[in-house]
mmCIF file of C-alpha atoms and ligand atoms in Angstrom:
data_model
loop_
_atom_site.group_PDB
_atom_site.id
_atom_site.type_symbol
_atom_site.label_atom_id
_atom_site.label_comp_id
_atom_site.label_asym_id
_atom_site.label_seq_id
_atom_site.Cartn_x
_atom_site.Cartn_y
_atom_site.Cartn_z
ATOM 1 C CA MET R 1 -65.219 -125.570 -8.780
ATOM 2 C CA SER R 2 -68.141 -124.060 -9.673
ATOM 3 C CA ALA R 3 -68.435 -121.178 -12.055
ATOM 4 C CA ASP R 4 -69.771 -119.099 -9.031
ATOM 5 C CA ALA R 5 -66.635 -120.588 -6.876
ATOM 6 C CA LEU R 6 -64.295 -119.549 -9.475
ATOM 7 C CA ALA R 7 -65.705 -116.140 -9.915
ATOM 8 C CA GLU R 8 -65.372 -115.485 -6.248
ATOM 9 C CA SER R 9 -61.944 -116.592 -6.150
ATOM 10 C CA LEU R 10 -60.863 -114.097 -8.849
ATOM 11 C CA ASP R 11 -63.029 -111.369 -7.456
ATOM 12 C CA THR R 12 -61.079 -111.822 -4.204
ATOM 13 C CA ALA R 13 -57.799 -111.979 -5.991
ATOM 14 C CA ALA R 14 -58.679 -108.437 -7.600
ATOM 15 C CA LEU R 15 -60.157 -107.036 -4.377
ATOM 16 C CA GLU R 16 -57.187 -107.894 -2.215
ATOM 17 C CA ALA R 17 -54.582 -107.621 -4.946
ATOM 18 C CA ARG R 18 -53.401 -111.163 -4.289
ATOM 19 C CA PRO R 19 -52.569 -113.207 -7.414
ATOM 20 C CA LEU R 20 -53.967 -116.890 -7.920
ATOM 21 C CA PRO R 21 -51.698 -119.449 -9.476
ATOM 22 C CA GLY R 22 -52.491 -119.931 -13.244
ATOM 23 C CA GLY R 23 -53.304 -123.405 -14.257
ATOM 24 C CA GLY R 24 -54.995 -124.562 -11.245
ATOM 25 C CA SER R 25 -58.619 -123.834 -12.136
ATOM 26 C CA GLY R 26 -59.416 -126.931 -14.115
ATOM 27 C CA LEU R 27 -61.140 -124.570 -16.890
ATOM 28 C CA THR R 28 -60.894 -126.232 -20.112
ATOM 29 C CA VAL R 29 -64.220 -125.432 -22.029
ATOM 30 C CA THR R 30 -64.713 -121.700 -23.529
ATOM 31 C CA ALA R 31 -68.354 -121.826 -22.760
ATOM 32 C CA GLU R 32 -67.687 -122.257 -19.192
ATOM 33 C CA ALA R 33 -65.012 -119.746 -18.902
ATOM 34 C CA TYR R 34 -67.267 -117.346 -20.191
ATOM 35 C CA ALA R 35 -70.010 -118.725 -17.645
ATOM 36 C CA VAL R 36 -67.374 -117.633 -14.936
ATOM 37 C CA GLN R 37 -66.876 -114.455 -16.429
ATOM 38 C CA GLU R 38 -70.240 -113.588 -16.377
ATOM 39 C CA ALA R 39 -70.406 -114.272 -12.519
ATOM 40 C CA LEU R 40 -67.677 -112.408 -11.920
ATOM 41 C CA VAL R 41 -69.038 -109.253 -13.689
ATOM 42 C CA LEU R 42 -72.292 -109.824 -11.886
ATOM 43 C CA ARG R 43 -70.395 -109.598 -8.491
ATOM 44 C CA ARG R 44 -69.316 -106.129 -9.686
ATOM 45 C CA LEU R 45 -72.896 -105.204 -10.889
ATOM 46 C CA ALA R 46 -74.036 -106.371 -7.357
ATOM 47 C CA ARG R 47 -71.614 -103.531 -5.773
ATOM 48 C CA GLY R 48 -73.131 -101.070 -7.738
ATOM 49 C CA GLU R 49 -71.237 -101.040 -11.168
ATOM 50 C CA ARG R 50 -72.742 -100.473 -14.387
ATOM 51 C CA ILE R 51 -71.762 -102.092 -17.543
ATOM 52 C CA THR R 52 -70.318 -99.620 -20.149
ATOM 53 C CA GLY R 53 -69.081 -101.625 -22.805
ATOM 54 C CA VAL R 54 -66.999 -104.464 -24.217
ATOM 55 C CA LYS R 55 -63.317 -105.163 -24.792
ATOM 56 C CA LEU R 56 -61.807 -107.280 -27.290
ATOM 57 C CA GLY R 57 -58.307 -109.198 -26.453
ATOM 58 C CA PHE R 58 -55.675 -110.618 -28.337
ATOM 59 C CA THR R 59 -56.596 -108.845 -31.484
ATOM 60 C CA SER R 60 -53.011 -108.196 -32.532
ATOM 61 C CA ALA R 61 -50.389 -110.501 -33.703
ATOM 62 C CA ALA R 62 -47.876 -108.592 -31.032
ATOM 63 C CA LYS R 63 -50.424 -109.770 -28.212
ATOM 64 C CA MET R 64 -50.852 -112.894 -29.304
ATOM 65 C CA ARG R 65 -47.230 -113.712 -29.390
ATOM 66 C CA GLN R 66 -46.800 -111.738 -26.141
ATOM 67 C CA MET R 67 -49.117 -114.380 -24.289
ATOM 68 C CA GLY R 68 -48.906 -117.460 -26.325
ATOM 69 C CA VAL R 69 -52.456 -117.823 -27.466
ATOM 70 C CA ALA R 70 -54.217 -117.625 -31.049
ATOM 71 C CA ASP R 71 -57.844 -116.777 -30.208
ATOM 72 C CA LEU R 72 -59.839 -113.626 -30.046
ATOM 73 C CA ILE R 73 -61.701 -113.153 -26.634
ATOM 74 C CA HIS R 74 -63.938 -110.549 -25.167
ATOM 75 C CA GLY R 75 -64.595 -109.102 -21.620
ATOM 76 C CA ARG R 76 -66.891 -106.558 -20.148
ATOM 77 C CA LEU R 77 -65.991 -102.794 -19.048
ATOM 78 C CA THR R 78 -67.770 -101.157 -16.097
ATOM 79 C CA ASP R 79 -67.992 -97.598 -15.203
ATOM 80 C CA ARG R 80 -65.613 -98.194 -12.147
ATOM 81 C CA MET R 81 -63.053 -99.092 -14.808
ATOM 82 C CA GLU R 82 -63.272 -95.570 -16.389
ATOM 83 C CA ILE R 83 -60.188 -93.273 -16.033
ATOM 84 C CA PRO R 84 -60.909 -89.669 -16.912
ATOM 85 C CA ASP R 85 -58.968 -88.467 -19.985
ATOM 86 C CA GLY R 86 -56.038 -86.380 -18.226
ATOM 87 C CA GLY R 87 -56.870 -87.763 -14.892
ATOM 88 C CA ARG R 88 -54.891 -89.598 -12.125
ATOM 89 C CA TYR R 89 -55.140 -93.389 -11.683
ATOM 90 C CA ASP R 90 -54.392 -95.083 -8.283
ATOM 91 C CA LEU R 91 -52.076 -98.259 -8.835
ATOM 92 C CA SER R 92 -52.484 -99.112 -5.184
ATOM 93 C CA GLY R 93 -54.990 -101.780 -5.648
ATOM 94 C CA LEU R 94 -53.428 -103.541 -8.569
ATOM 95 C CA ILE R 95 -51.371 -106.499 -9.005
ATOM 96 C CA HIS R 96 -48.772 -105.936 -11.605
ATOM 97 C CA PRO R 97 -50.760 -103.725 -14.174
ATOM 98 C CA ARG R 98 -49.767 -103.200 -17.700
ATOM 99 C CA VAL R 99 -51.198 -100.653 -20.088
ATOM 100 C CA GLU R 100 -51.640 -101.050 -23.795
ATOM 101 C CA PRO R 101 -52.482 -98.253 -26.625
ATOM 102 C CA GLU R 102 -55.992 -98.863 -28.131
ATOM 103 C CA VAL R 103 -58.878 -97.425 -30.444
ATOM 104 C CA ALA R 104 -62.439 -97.166 -28.971
ATOM 105 C CA PHE R 105 -65.770 -96.978 -30.890
ATOM 106 C CA LEU R 106 -68.864 -95.492 -29.295
ATOM 107 C CA LEU R 107 -71.952 -96.949 -30.748
ATOM 108 C CA GLY R 108 -75.025 -94.663 -31.935
ATOM 109 C CA ALA R 109 -77.220 -97.489 -32.795
ATOM 110 C CA THR R 110 -77.803 -101.101 -31.831
ATOM 111 C CA LEU R 111 -74.819 -103.475 -33.454
ATOM 112 C CA ARG R 112 -76.154 -106.726 -34.324
ATOM 113 C CA PRO R 113 -74.335 -109.896 -34.997
ATOM 114 C CA GLY R 114 -73.963 -110.374 -38.833
ATOM 115 C CA ASP R 115 -74.707 -106.725 -39.543
ATOM 116 C CA ALA R 116 -73.931 -105.977 -43.299
ATOM 117 C CA ASP R 117 -72.299 -102.562 -42.202
ATOM 118 C CA PRO R 118 -71.278 -102.512 -38.597
ATOM 119 C CA ALA R 119 -69.625 -99.181 -39.142
ATOM 120 C CA ALA R 120 -73.234 -97.625 -39.717
ATOM 121 C CA ALA R 121 -73.652 -98.297 -35.933
ATOM 122 C CA VAL R 122 -70.595 -96.114 -34.765
ATOM 123 C CA ALA R 123 -71.289 -92.438 -33.567
ATOM 124 C CA ALA R 124 -67.740 -91.827 -32.840
ATOM 125 C CA VAL R 125 -63.928 -93.030 -32.517
ATOM 126 C CA ALA R 126 -61.220 -92.071 -30.103
ATOM 127 C CA PRO R 127 -57.672 -93.125 -28.929
ATOM 128 C CA ALA R 128 -57.999 -95.218 -26.018
ATOM 129 C CA LEU R 129 -55.571 -96.824 -23.129
ATOM 130 C CA GLU R 130 -56.435 -100.080 -21.462
ATOM 131 C CA VAL R 131 -55.115 -101.157 -18.339
ATOM 132 C CA ILE R 132 -54.609 -105.001 -17.811
ATOM 133 C CA ASP R 133 -53.854 -106.623 -14.388
ATOM 134 C CA SER R 134 -54.147 -110.227 -14.569
ATOM 135 C CA ARG R 135 -55.648 -111.979 -11.412
ATOM 136 C CA TYR R 136 -52.950 -114.895 -12.207
ATOM 137 C CA ASP R 137 -49.406 -114.891 -10.805
ATOM 138 C CA GLY R 138 -47.123 -113.547 -13.469
ATOM 139 C CA PHE R 139 -49.674 -113.164 -16.276
ATOM 140 C CA ARG R 140 -49.547 -117.002 -16.733
ATOM 141 C CA PHE R 141 -52.920 -118.517 -17.397
ATOM 142 C CA SER R 142 -54.771 -120.668 -19.910
ATOM 143 C CA LEU R 143 -56.919 -119.223 -22.417
ATOM 144 C CA PRO R 144 -60.252 -120.406 -20.573
ATOM 145 C CA GLU R 145 -58.671 -118.847 -17.364
ATOM 146 C CA VAL R 146 -58.043 -115.337 -19.014
ATOM 147 C CA ILE R 147 -61.613 -115.446 -20.334
ATOM 148 C CA ALA R 148 -62.852 -116.066 -16.952
ATOM 149 C CA ASP R 149 -60.840 -113.370 -15.263
ATOM 150 C CA ASN R 150 -62.846 -110.930 -17.494
ATOM 151 C CA THR R 151 -59.720 -110.865 -19.939
ATOM 152 C CA SER R 152 -57.635 -109.306 -17.252
ATOM 153 C CA ALA R 153 -59.811 -106.035 -17.368
ATOM 154 C CA ALA R 154 -58.693 -103.372 -14.762
ATOM 155 C CA ALA R 155 -59.174 -99.958 -16.384
ATOM 156 C CA TYR R 156 -59.747 -97.594 -19.532
ATOM 157 C CA ALA R 157 -59.267 -94.286 -20.667
ATOM 158 C CA VAL R 158 -60.805 -92.529 -23.956
ATOM 159 C CA GLY R 159 -59.478 -89.495 -25.548
ATOM 160 C CA PRO R 160 -61.848 -86.875 -27.453
ATOM 161 C CA TRP R 161 -64.423 -88.638 -29.464
ATOM 162 C CA ARG R 162 -64.629 -87.661 -33.134
ATOM 163 C CA ALA R 163 -66.407 -88.802 -36.225
ATOM 164 C CA LEU R 164 -65.272 -92.108 -37.971
ATOM 165 C CA GLY R 165 -62.750 -91.384 -40.623
ATOM 166 C CA ASP R 166 -60.415 -93.816 -42.224
ATOM 167 C CA LEU R 167 -58.625 -95.814 -39.504
ATOM 168 C CA GLY R 168 -57.011 -98.294 -41.682
ATOM 169 C CA ASN R 169 -53.196 -97.798 -41.143
ATOM 170 C CA LEU R 170 -52.753 -94.860 -38.384
ATOM 171 C CA GLY R 171 -49.524 -94.770 -36.347
ATOM 172 C CA VAL R 172 -49.873 -95.248 -33.006
ATOM 173 C CA LEU R 173 -47.428 -94.485 -29.956
ATOM 174 C CA LEU R 174 -47.500 -94.985 -26.508
ATOM 175 C CA GLU R 175 -45.602 -92.815 -24.067
ATOM 176 C CA LEU R 176 -44.343 -93.222 -20.553
ATOM 177 C CA GLY R 177 -43.139 -90.160 -18.963
ATOM 178 C CA GLY R 178 -42.806 -88.315 -22.124
ATOM 179 C CA ARG R 179 -40.595 -91.038 -23.842
ATOM 180 C CA PRO R 180 -41.836 -93.791 -26.509
ATOM 181 C CA ALA R 181 -42.541 -97.033 -24.914
ATOM 182 C CA GLU R 182 -44.102 -98.757 -28.077
ATOM 183 C CA ALA R 183 -45.217 -97.888 -31.600
ATOM 184 C CA GLY R 184 -47.225 -99.499 -34.013
ATOM 185 C CA SER R 185 -50.350 -98.843 -36.439
ATOM 186 C CA THR R 186 -53.955 -99.449 -36.263
ATOM 187 C CA ALA R 187 -53.506 -102.176 -38.725
ATOM 188 C CA ALA R 188 -52.306 -104.508 -35.920
ATOM 189 C CA ILE R 189 -56.078 -104.430 -34.669
ATOM 190 C CA LEU R 190 -57.263 -107.257 -36.686
ATOM 191 C CA GLY R 191 -55.758 -106.127 -39.832
ATOM 192 C CA HIS R 192 -58.219 -102.886 -39.521
ATOM 193 C CA PRO R 193 -60.023 -101.717 -36.416
ATOM 194 C CA LEU R 194 -63.274 -101.708 -37.946
ATOM 195 C CA ARG R 195 -63.055 -105.565 -37.915
ATOM 196 C CA ALA R 196 -63.330 -105.337 -34.107
ATOM 197 C CA LEU R 197 -66.936 -104.163 -34.677
ATOM 198 C CA ALA R 198 -68.181 -107.190 -36.364
ATOM 199 C CA ALA R 199 -66.320 -109.332 -34.064
ATOM 200 C CA ALA R 200 -67.555 -107.647 -30.951
ATOM 201 C CA ALA R 201 -71.202 -108.095 -32.422
ATOM 202 C CA ARG R 202 -70.517 -111.760 -32.953
ATOM 203 C CA LEU R 203 -68.857 -112.432 -29.402
ATOM 204 C CA ALA R 204 -71.113 -110.120 -27.385
ATOM 205 C CA GLY R 205 -73.678 -108.693 -29.467
ATOM 206 C CA PRO R 206 -76.377 -107.106 -29.699
ATOM 207 C CA LEU R 207 -74.896 -104.083 -28.369
ATOM 208 C CA GLU R 208 -76.999 -101.156 -27.373
ATOM 209 C CA PRO R 209 -76.288 -97.539 -28.368
ATOM 210 C CA GLY R 210 -73.924 -95.872 -25.797
ATOM 211 C CA THR R 211 -71.712 -98.969 -25.717
ATOM 212 C CA VAL R 212 -67.880 -98.149 -25.804
ATOM 213 C CA ILE R 213 -66.114 -101.042 -27.750
ATOM 214 C CA LEU R 214 -62.344 -101.315 -26.959
ATOM 215 C CA ALA R 215 -61.123 -102.672 -30.316
ATOM 216 C CA GLY R 216 -57.617 -104.233 -28.894
ATOM 217 C CA ALA R 217 -54.153 -103.336 -28.811
ATOM 218 C CA ALA R 218 -52.293 -102.078 -31.393
ATOM 219 C CA THR R 219 -48.995 -103.025 -29.540
ATOM 220 C CA ALA R 220 -47.580 -105.254 -26.924
ATOM 221 C CA ALA R 221 -48.584 -104.254 -23.323
ATOM 222 C CA VAL R 222 -45.929 -102.483 -21.162
ATOM 223 C CA PRO R 223 -45.787 -102.445 -17.342
ATOM 224 C CA LEU R 224 -47.342 -99.594 -15.784
ATOM 225 C CA PRO R 225 -45.170 -97.707 -13.562
ATOM 226 C CA PRO R 226 -46.115 -95.506 -10.343
ATOM 227 C CA GLY R 227 -45.959 -91.670 -10.745
ATOM 228 C CA THR R 228 -45.771 -91.451 -14.795
ATOM 229 C CA CYS R 229 -47.626 -89.684 -17.327
ATOM 230 C CA VAL R 230 -48.982 -92.319 -19.609
ATOM 231 C CA ARG R 231 -50.290 -91.271 -23.120
ATOM 232 C CA ALA R 232 -51.298 -92.652 -26.398
ATOM 233 C CA THR R 233 -51.422 -90.998 -29.576
ATOM 234 C CA VAL R 234 -53.306 -92.312 -32.717
ATOM 235 C CA ALA R 235 -52.032 -90.135 -35.697
ATOM 236 C CA GLY R 236 -55.138 -88.225 -37.172
ATOM 237 C CA LEU R 237 -57.317 -89.274 -34.557
ATOM 238 C CA GLY R 238 -55.805 -87.477 -31.033
ATOM 239 C CA THR R 239 -54.396 -88.298 -27.683
ATOM 240 C CA VAL R 240 -55.422 -89.889 -24.579
ATOM 241 C CA GLN R 241 -53.543 -89.720 -21.126
ATOM 242 C CA PHE R 242 -53.714 -90.276 -17.687
ATOM 243 C CA THR R 243 -51.002 -89.963 -14.708
ATOM 244 C CA THR R 244 -50.516 -92.907 -12.244
ATOM 245 C CA GLY R 245 -50.333 -92.312 -8.727
ATOM 246 C CA ALA R 246 -48.653 -94.817 -6.053
ATOM 247 C CA ALA R 247 -48.401 -98.622 -6.517
ATOM 248 C CA ARG R 248 -48.863 -100.939 -3.424
ATOM 249 C CA THR R 249 -45.759 -101.645 -1.296
ATOM 250 C CA THR R 250 -45.485 -105.243 -2.514
ATOM 251 C CA THR R 251 -45.621 -106.507 -6.056
ATOM 252 C CA GLY R 252 -47.356 -109.530 -7.607
ATOM 253 C CA GLU R 253 -45.135 -112.450 -7.907
ATOM 254 C CA GLY R 254 -43.594 -112.905 -11.277
ATOM 255 C CA ALA R 255 -44.834 -109.477 -12.183
HETATM 256 O O1 0L1 X 301 -55.709 -107.714 -25.333
HETATM 257 C C1 0L1 X 301 -56.317 -107.642 -24.283
HETATM 258 O O2 0L1 X 301 -56.670 -106.922 -23.516
HETATM 259 C C2 0L1 X 301 -56.337 -109.201 -23.529
HETATM 260 C C3 0L1 X 301 -55.964 -109.067 -22.033
HETATM 261 C C4 0L1 X 301 -55.738 -110.386 -21.884
HETATM 262 C C5 0L1 X 301 -54.522 -111.147 -21.837
HETATM 263 C C6 0L1 X 301 -53.548 -110.493 -20.963
HETATM 264 O O3 0L1 X 301 -53.508 -110.252 -19.690
HETATM 265 O O4 0L1 X 301 -52.644 -109.784 -21.455
HETATM 266 MG MG1 MG X 302 -56.669 -104.643 -24.519
#
């Protein structure tokens, strides 16, 4: 299948909340998988969406273990994926959403591959939540398939921005309905979240001022239930939250 045809099937799966069987794409080559991702994102842009940033995936040992992979990947974020901090997020168009706590960076200057001091390009940092919703049945996919699927990106929320400080080993708590769901440390993000900057520049750079970079999950992702307040707190950095609305009436197989 061509990159465009694969992109169309992933796009349709997302629009109709109808998952595809994983393992059936025939994709084996990373560069070809990113070509599908680009075609998929172009379809969103053609519908009027605007790129807002970049996300990294599989940046923590917990996520790699959870999904059985060992490579860092990246995807694109758009304005349609943004959930306002404190806002409401409707789950009815999703297949089997999961949520994970992250750290977000906002660039104040261009970040280029190989920059000696990537942190110098950062204007601000914030706690973040990422919603992932694989377009493959049961989150079962090959590495090229998840790359093609824009690394399962569905939505994200960013808390209050603040000046960059020491991010090396901050406690991270994910709460669902006021109860702890996952706890971890920012050290789980590539050993230090600042490493995500160089990785994002290498994989997706140059990145312009105003770009949001989701550095990756600090814990495993958890299923996102309907009608629930979801909150991430990064010690010393702050809190971000949203409340989920209703889910669709049937769930993705294997979710
Ligand atoms: O860490 C990530 O955001 C990667 C998401 C892609 C894999 C998955 O669907 O869990
Ligand atoms: Mg993520």
